[in-house]
């Protein structure tokens, strides 16, 4: 399953770091962050709880950019 989320991030480099953090999160098959549109596209592994995975994605993204926001 693939879903798109609105994000708030200050710079393109931070967006790239958020993308890398999201990709490393358990339950995420792939993630793409588009800084220009301020959107994150997340493809989930089969059978995972989307909300729980996105909570972990948000935690991991805050480790690299503490003032980022993901609206899920």
mmCIF file of N, CA, C and O in Angstrom, residues 1-70:
data_model
loop_
_atom_site.group_PDB
_atom_site.id
_atom_site.type_symbol
_atom_site.label_atom_id
_atom_site.label_comp_id
_atom_site.label_asym_id
_atom_site.label_seq_id
_atom_site.Cartn_x
_atom_site.Cartn_y
_atom_site.Cartn_z
ATOM 1 N N UNK A 1 0.839 -1.157 0.000
ATOM 2 C CA UNK A 1 0.000 0.000 0.000
ATOM 3 C C UNK A 1 0.901 1.242 0.000
ATOM 4 O O UNK A 1 1.929 1.283 0.651
ATOM 5 N N UNK A 2 0.482 2.254 -0.743
ATOM 6 C CA UNK A 2 1.233 3.499 -0.851
ATOM 7 C C UNK A 2 0.331 4.658 -0.451
ATOM 8 O O UNK A 2 -0.820 4.720 -0.857
ATOM 9 N N UNK A 3 0.872 5.569 0.368
ATOM 10 C CA UNK A 3 0.101 6.742 0.805
ATOM 11 C C UNK A 3 0.971 7.987 0.730
ATOM 12 O O UNK A 3 2.192 7.906 0.876
ATOM 13 N N UNK A 4 0.313 9.126 0.551
ATOM 14 C CA UNK A 4 0.998 10.414 0.514
ATOM 15 C C UNK A 4 0.636 11.221 1.751
ATOM 16 O O UNK A 4 -0.504 11.189 2.205
ATOM 17 N N UNK A 5 1.621 11.965 2.266
ATOM 18 C CA UNK A 5 1.447 12.759 3.470
ATOM 19 C C UNK A 5 2.002 14.155 3.256
ATOM 20 O O UNK A 5 3.028 14.327 2.605
ATOM 21 N N UNK A 6 1.340 15.146 3.831
ATOM 22 C CA UNK A 6 1.831 16.513 3.804
ATOM 23 C C UNK A 6 2.913 16.632 4.876
ATOM 24 O O UNK A 6 2.782 16.065 5.963
ATOM 25 N N UNK A 7 3.986 17.353 4.553
ATOM 26 C CA UNK A 7 5.072 17.543 5.507
ATOM 27 C C UNK A 7 5.418 19.026 5.601
ATOM 28 O O UNK A 7 5.072 19.819 4.718
ATOM 29 N N UNK A 8 6.095 19.384 6.662
ATOM 30 C CA UNK A 8 6.699 20.703 6.808
ATOM 31 C C UNK A 8 8.172 20.484 7.083
ATOM 32 O O UNK A 8 8.530 19.815 8.052
ATOM 33 N N UNK A 9 9.006 21.021 6.200
ATOM 34 C CA UNK A 9 10.451 20.906 6.340
ATOM 35 C C UNK A 9 11.075 22.169 5.757
ATOM 36 O O UNK A 9 10.537 22.753 4.816
ATOM 37 N N UNK A 10 12.197 22.603 6.340
ATOM 38 C CA UNK A 10 12.768 23.908 6.011
ATOM 39 C C UNK A 10 13.700 23.939 4.802
ATOM 40 O O UNK A 10 13.842 24.976 4.178
ATOM 41 N N UNK A 11 14.366 22.844 4.491
ATOM 42 C CA UNK A 11 15.335 22.891 3.393
ATOM 43 C C UNK A 11 15.391 21.559 2.656
ATOM 44 O O UNK A 11 14.958 20.528 3.168
ATOM 45 N N UNK A 12 15.948 21.595 1.453
ATOM 46 C CA UNK A 12 16.035 20.395 0.614
ATOM 47 C C UNK A 12 16.926 19.338 1.248
ATOM 48 O O UNK A 12 16.637 18.138 1.163
ATOM 49 N N UNK A 13 18.015 19.750 1.883
ATOM 50 C CA UNK A 13 18.897 18.797 2.531
ATOM 51 C C UNK A 13 18.174 18.062 3.663
ATOM 52 O O UNK A 13 18.311 16.851 3.817
ATOM 53 N N UNK A 14 17.390 18.804 4.425
ATOM 54 C CA UNK A 14 16.613 18.195 5.512
ATOM 55 C C UNK A 14 15.596 17.206 4.940
ATOM 56 O O UNK A 14 15.370 16.137 5.505
ATOM 57 N N UNK A 15 14.999 17.555 3.816
ATOM 58 C CA UNK A 15 14.043 16.666 3.163
ATOM 59 C C UNK A 15 14.724 15.366 2.754
ATOM 60 O O UNK A 15 14.170 14.275 2.930
ATOM 61 N N UNK A 16 15.947 15.454 2.234
ATOM 62 C CA UNK A 16 16.693 14.249 1.857
ATOM 63 C C UNK A 16 17.006 13.390 3.079
ATOM 64 O O UNK A 16 16.921 12.161 3.024
ATOM 65 N N UNK A 17 17.351 14.036 4.182
ATOM 66 C CA UNK A 17 17.633 13.294 5.407
ATOM 67 C C UNK A 17 16.367 12.630 5.948
ATOM 68 O O UNK A 17 16.414 11.503 6.447
ATOM 69 N N UNK A 18 15.232 13.315 5.827
ATOM 70 C CA UNK A 18 13.956 12.726 6.252
ATOM 71 C C UNK A 18 13.622 11.509 5.387
ATOM 72 O O UNK A 18 13.143 10.500 5.902
ATOM 73 N N UNK A 19 13.879 11.615 4.098
ATOM 74 C CA UNK A 19 13.624 10.489 3.195
ATOM 75 C C UNK A 19 14.466 9.284 3.600
ATOM 76 O O UNK A 19 13.958 8.162 3.691
ATOM 77 N N UNK A 20 15.749 9.504 3.866
ATOM 78 C CA UNK A 20 16.629 8.411 4.286
ATOM 79 C C UNK A 20 16.150 7.795 5.600
ATOM 80 O O UNK A 20 16.142 6.567 5.752
ATOM 81 N N UNK A 21 15.743 8.633 6.547
ATOM 82 C CA UNK A 21 15.256 8.135 7.844
ATOM 83 C C UNK A 21 13.988 7.312 7.658
ATOM 84 O O UNK A 21 13.827 6.260 8.282
ATOM 85 N N UNK A 22 13.091 7.774 6.804
ATOM 86 C CA UNK A 22 11.843 7.047 6.561
ATOM 87 C C UNK A 22 12.126 5.691 5.923
ATOM 88 O O UNK A 22 11.530 4.677 6.301
ATOM 89 N N UNK A 23 13.047 5.654 4.957
ATOM 90 C CA UNK A 23 13.382 4.400 4.266
ATOM 91 C C UNK A 23 13.949 3.356 5.226
ATOM 92 O O UNK A 23 13.780 2.165 5.007
ATOM 93 N N UNK A 24 14.626 3.806 6.279
ATOM 94 C CA UNK A 24 15.251 2.887 7.234
ATOM 95 C C UNK A 24 14.289 2.413 8.317
ATOM 96 O O UNK A 24 14.656 1.597 9.151
ATOM 97 N N UNK A 25 13.065 2.915 8.305
ATOM 98 C CA UNK A 25 12.086 2.562 9.328
ATOM 99 C C UNK A 25 11.478 1.196 9.029
ATOM 100 O O UNK A 25 11.093 0.922 7.885
ATOM 101 N N UNK A 26 11.376 0.353 10.042
ATOM 102 C CA UNK A 26 10.766 -0.966 9.884
ATOM 103 C C UNK A 26 9.325 -0.805 9.424
ATOM 104 O O UNK A 26 8.584 0.025 9.946
ATOM 105 N N UNK A 27 8.944 -1.583 8.412
ATOM 106 C CA UNK A 27 7.589 -1.535 7.883
ATOM 107 C C UNK A 27 7.460 -0.679 6.636
ATOM 108 O O UNK A 27 6.430 -0.687 5.978
ATOM 109 N N UNK A 28 8.525 0.062 6.297
ATOM 110 C CA UNK A 28 8.516 0.905 5.102
ATOM 111 C C UNK A 28 9.272 0.187 3.993
ATOM 112 O O UNK A 28 10.436 -0.171 4.148
ATOM 113 N N UNK A 29 8.600 -0.002 2.879
ATOM 114 C CA UNK A 29 9.226 -0.612 1.707
ATOM 115 C C UNK A 29 10.029 0.438 0.940
ATOM 116 O O UNK A 29 11.144 0.180 0.498
ATOM 117 N N UNK A 30 9.447 1.645 0.786
ATOM 118 C CA UNK A 30 10.120 2.737 0.098
ATOM 119 C C UNK A 30 9.490 4.055 0.530
ATOM 120 O O UNK A 30 8.325 4.088 0.925
ATOM 121 N N UNK A 31 10.266 5.116 0.448
ATOM 122 C CA UNK A 31 9.757 6.450 0.781
ATOM 123 C C UNK A 31 10.426 7.474 -0.120
ATOM 124 O O UNK A 31 11.612 7.345 -0.445
ATOM 125 N N UNK A 32 9.650 8.486 -0.514
ATOM 126 C CA UNK A 32 10.165 9.576 -1.339
ATOM 127 C C UNK A 32 9.644 10.878 -0.748
ATOM 128 O O UNK A 32 8.448 11.020 -0.504
ATOM 129 N N UNK A 33 10.548 11.836 -0.532
ATOM 130 C CA UNK A 33 10.157 13.155 -0.045
ATOM 131 C C UNK A 33 10.397 14.155 -1.164
ATOM 132 O O UNK A 33 11.482 14.211 -1.733
ATOM 133 N N UNK A 34 9.374 14.937 -1.472
ATOM 134 C CA UNK A 34 9.480 15.984 -2.474
ATOM 135 C C UNK A 34 9.455 17.326 -1.756
ATOM 136 O O UNK A 34 8.419 17.740 -1.240
ATOM 137 N N UNK A 35 10.604 17.984 -1.722
ATOM 138 C CA UNK A 35 10.710 19.257 -1.012
ATOM 139 C C UNK A 35 9.865 20.343 -1.677
ATOM 140 O O UNK A 35 9.269 21.177 -0.997
ATOM 141 N N UNK A 36 9.796 20.337 -2.998
ATOM 142 C CA UNK A 36 9.054 21.387 -3.715
ATOM 143 C C UNK A 36 7.556 21.346 -3.409
ATOM 144 O O UNK A 36 6.920 22.385 -3.267
ATOM 145 N N UNK A 37 6.984 20.148 -3.302
ATOM 146 C CA UNK A 37 5.546 20.025 -3.039
ATOM 147 C C UNK A 37 5.244 19.806 -1.563
ATOM 148 O O UNK A 37 4.080 19.776 -1.172
ATOM 149 N N UNK A 38 6.306 19.622 -0.758
ATOM 150 C CA UNK A 38 6.167 19.335 0.677
ATOM 151 C C UNK A 38 5.282 18.115 0.917
ATOM 152 O O UNK A 38 4.355 18.131 1.725
ATOM 153 N N UNK A 39 5.627 17.026 0.216
ATOM 154 C CA UNK A 39 4.894 15.773 0.374
ATOM 155 C C UNK A 39 5.860 14.611 0.537
ATOM 156 O O UNK A 39 6.953 14.606 -0.018
ATOM 157 N N UNK A 40 5.405 13.640 1.317
ATOM 158 C CA UNK A 40 6.145 12.393 1.498
ATOM 159 C C UNK A 40 5.261 11.263 1.013
ATOM 160 O O UNK A 40 4.106 11.148 1.418
ATOM 161 N N UNK A 41 5.803 10.444 0.139
ATOM 162 C CA UNK A 41 5.104 9.265 -0.356
ATOM 163 C C UNK A 41 5.739 8.046 0.303
ATOM 164 O O UNK A 41 6.956 7.862 0.214
ATOM 165 N N UNK A 42 4.927 7.252 0.973
ATOM 166 C CA UNK A 42 5.432 6.080 1.699
ATOM 167 C C UNK A 42 4.746 4.831 1.176
ATOM 168 O O UNK A 42 3.524 4.765 1.093
ATOM 169 N N UNK A 43 5.571 3.854 0.812
ATOM 170 C CA UNK A 43 5.061 2.538 0.418
ATOM 171 C C UNK A 43 5.333 1.595 1.582
ATOM 172 O O UNK A 43 6.477 1.436 2.015
ATOM 173 N N UNK A 44 4.268 1.001 2.092
ATOM 174 C CA UNK A 44 4.367 0.134 3.268
ATOM 175 C C UNK A 44 4.555 -1.325 2.875
ATOM 176 O O UNK A 44 4.078 -1.757 1.826
ATOM 177 N N UNK A 45 5.217 -2.072 3.748
ATOM 178 C CA UNK A 45 5.314 -3.518 3.567
ATOM 179 C C UNK A 45 3.943 -4.128 3.837
ATOM 180 O O UNK A 45 3.130 -3.551 4.571
ATOM 181 N N UNK A 46 3.702 -5.269 3.271
ATOM 182 C CA UNK A 46 2.413 -5.940 3.427
ATOM 183 C C UNK A 46 2.159 -6.304 4.890
ATOM 184 O O UNK A 46 3.047 -6.776 5.595
ATOM 185 N N UNK A 47 0.918 -6.058 5.338
ATOM 186 C CA UNK A 47 0.475 -6.502 6.650
ATOM 187 C C UNK A 47 0.859 -5.623 7.827
ATOM 188 O O UNK A 47 0.626 -6.008 8.967
ATOM 189 N N UNK A 48 1.463 -4.467 7.588
ATOM 190 C CA UNK A 48 1.842 -3.613 8.712
ATOM 191 C C UNK A 48 0.710 -2.645 9.052
ATOM 192 O O UNK A 48 -0.152 -2.364 8.231
ATOM 193 N N UNK A 49 0.744 -2.144 10.275
ATOM 194 C CA UNK A 49 -0.214 -1.138 10.711
ATOM 195 C C UNK A 49 0.332 0.225 10.297
ATOM 196 O O UNK A 49 1.341 0.689 10.832
ATOM 197 N N UNK A 50 -0.341 0.851 9.350
ATOM 198 C CA UNK A 50 0.126 2.112 8.766
ATOM 199 C C UNK A 50 0.362 3.190 9.830
ATOM 200 O O UNK A 50 1.383 3.881 9.812
ATOM 201 N N UNK A 51 -0.562 3.336 10.767
ATOM 202 C CA UNK A 51 -0.440 4.379 11.785
ATOM 203 C C UNK A 51 0.780 4.153 12.670
ATOM 204 O O UNK A 51 1.525 5.090 12.967
ATOM 205 N N UNK A 52 1.007 2.919 13.097
ATOM 206 C CA UNK A 52 2.164 2.611 13.938
ATOM 207 C C UNK A 52 3.470 2.880 13.194
ATOM 208 O O UNK A 52 4.420 3.416 13.765
ATOM 209 N N UNK A 53 3.511 2.489 11.930
ATOM 210 C CA UNK A 53 4.716 2.713 11.130
ATOM 211 C C UNK A 53 4.967 4.211 10.968
ATOM 212 O O UNK A 53 6.097 4.689 11.118
ATOM 213 N N UNK A 54 3.920 4.987 10.708
ATOM 214 C CA UNK A 54 4.094 6.424 10.525
ATOM 215 C C UNK A 54 4.523 7.112 11.822
ATOM 216 O O UNK A 54 5.256 8.092 11.782
ATOM 217 N N UNK A 55 4.110 6.588 12.965
ATOM 218 C CA UNK A 55 4.592 7.123 14.240
ATOM 219 C C UNK A 55 6.102 6.926 14.358
ATOM 220 O O UNK A 55 6.823 7.827 14.782
ATOM 221 N N UNK A 56 6.577 5.750 13.947
ATOM 222 C CA UNK A 56 8.024 5.476 13.972
ATOM 223 C C UNK A 56 8.753 6.326 12.933
ATOM 224 O O UNK A 56 9.862 6.807 13.185
ATOM 225 N N UNK A 57 8.138 6.509 11.755
ATOM 226 C CA UNK A 57 8.743 7.365 10.723
ATOM 227 C C UNK A 57 8.911 8.782 11.272
ATOM 228 O O UNK A 57 9.977 9.389 11.134
ATOM 229 N N UNK A 58 7.873 9.302 11.914
ATOM 230 C CA UNK A 58 7.936 10.654 12.480
ATOM 231 C C UNK A 58 9.031 10.762 13.534
ATOM 232 O O UNK A 58 9.779 11.747 13.570
ATOM 233 N N UNK A 59 9.146 9.757 14.397
ATOM 234 C CA UNK A 59 10.198 9.749 15.418
ATOM 235 C C UNK A 59 11.570 9.768 14.772
ATOM 236 O O UNK A 59 12.448 10.527 15.194
ATOM 237 N N UNK A 60 11.771 8.942 13.754
ATOM 238 C CA UNK A 60 13.064 8.872 13.076
ATOM 239 C C UNK A 60 13.381 10.173 12.342
ATOM 240 O O UNK A 60 14.537 10.618 12.326
ATOM 241 N N UNK A 61 12.379 10.783 11.741
ATOM 242 C CA UNK A 61 12.603 12.049 11.032
ATOM 243 C C UNK A 61 12.955 13.161 12.013
ATOM 244 O O UNK A 61 13.793 14.014 11.712
ATOM 245 N N UNK A 62 12.353 13.150 13.189
ATOM 246 C CA UNK A 62 12.657 14.182 14.190
ATOM 247 C C UNK A 62 14.087 14.045 14.727
ATOM 248 O O UNK A 62 14.653 15.019 15.217
ATOM 249 N N UNK A 63 14.677 12.868 14.601
ATOM 250 C CA UNK A 63 16.070 12.685 15.021
ATOM 251 C C UNK A 63 17.021 13.448 14.101
ATOM 252 O O UNK A 63 18.077 13.888 14.539
ATOM 253 N N UNK A 64 16.655 13.590 12.820
ATOM 254 C CA UNK A 64 17.524 14.304 11.879
ATOM 255 C C UNK A 64 17.117 15.762 11.706
ATOM 256 O O UNK A 64 17.936 16.608 11.381
ATOM 257 N N UNK A 65 15.847 16.068 11.913
ATOM 258 C CA UNK A 65 15.338 17.449 11.777
ATOM 259 C C UNK A 65 14.244 17.632 12.813
ATOM 260 O O UNK A 65 13.087 17.288 12.578
ATOM 261 N N UNK A 66 14.622 18.160 13.968
ATOM 262 C CA UNK A 66 13.707 18.177 15.110
ATOM 263 C C UNK A 66 12.461 19.045 14.938
ATOM 264 O O UNK A 66 11.475 18.857 15.632
ATOM 265 N N UNK A 67 12.466 19.977 13.978
ATOM 266 C CA UNK A 67 11.267 20.805 13.805
ATOM 267 C C UNK A 67 10.433 20.422 12.580
ATOM 268 O O UNK A 67 9.527 21.145 12.192
ATOM 269 N N UNK A 68 10.708 19.255 12.006
ATOM 270 C CA UNK A 68 9.907 18.783 10.870
ATOM 271 C C UNK A 68 8.537 18.288 11.376
ATOM 272 O O UNK A 68 8.402 17.916 12.539
ATOM 273 N N UNK A 69 7.584 18.288 10.482
ATOM 274 C CA UNK A 69 6.248 17.787 10.826
ATOM 275 C C UNK A 69 5.742 16.922 9.689
ATOM 276 O O UNK A 69 5.927 17.240 8.516
ATOM 277 N N UNK A 70 5.089 15.827 10.052
ATOM 278 C CA UNK A 70 4.421 14.956 9.093
ATOM 279 C C UNK A 70 2.967 14.884 9.524
ATOM 280 O O UNK A 70 2.669 14.559 10.673
#
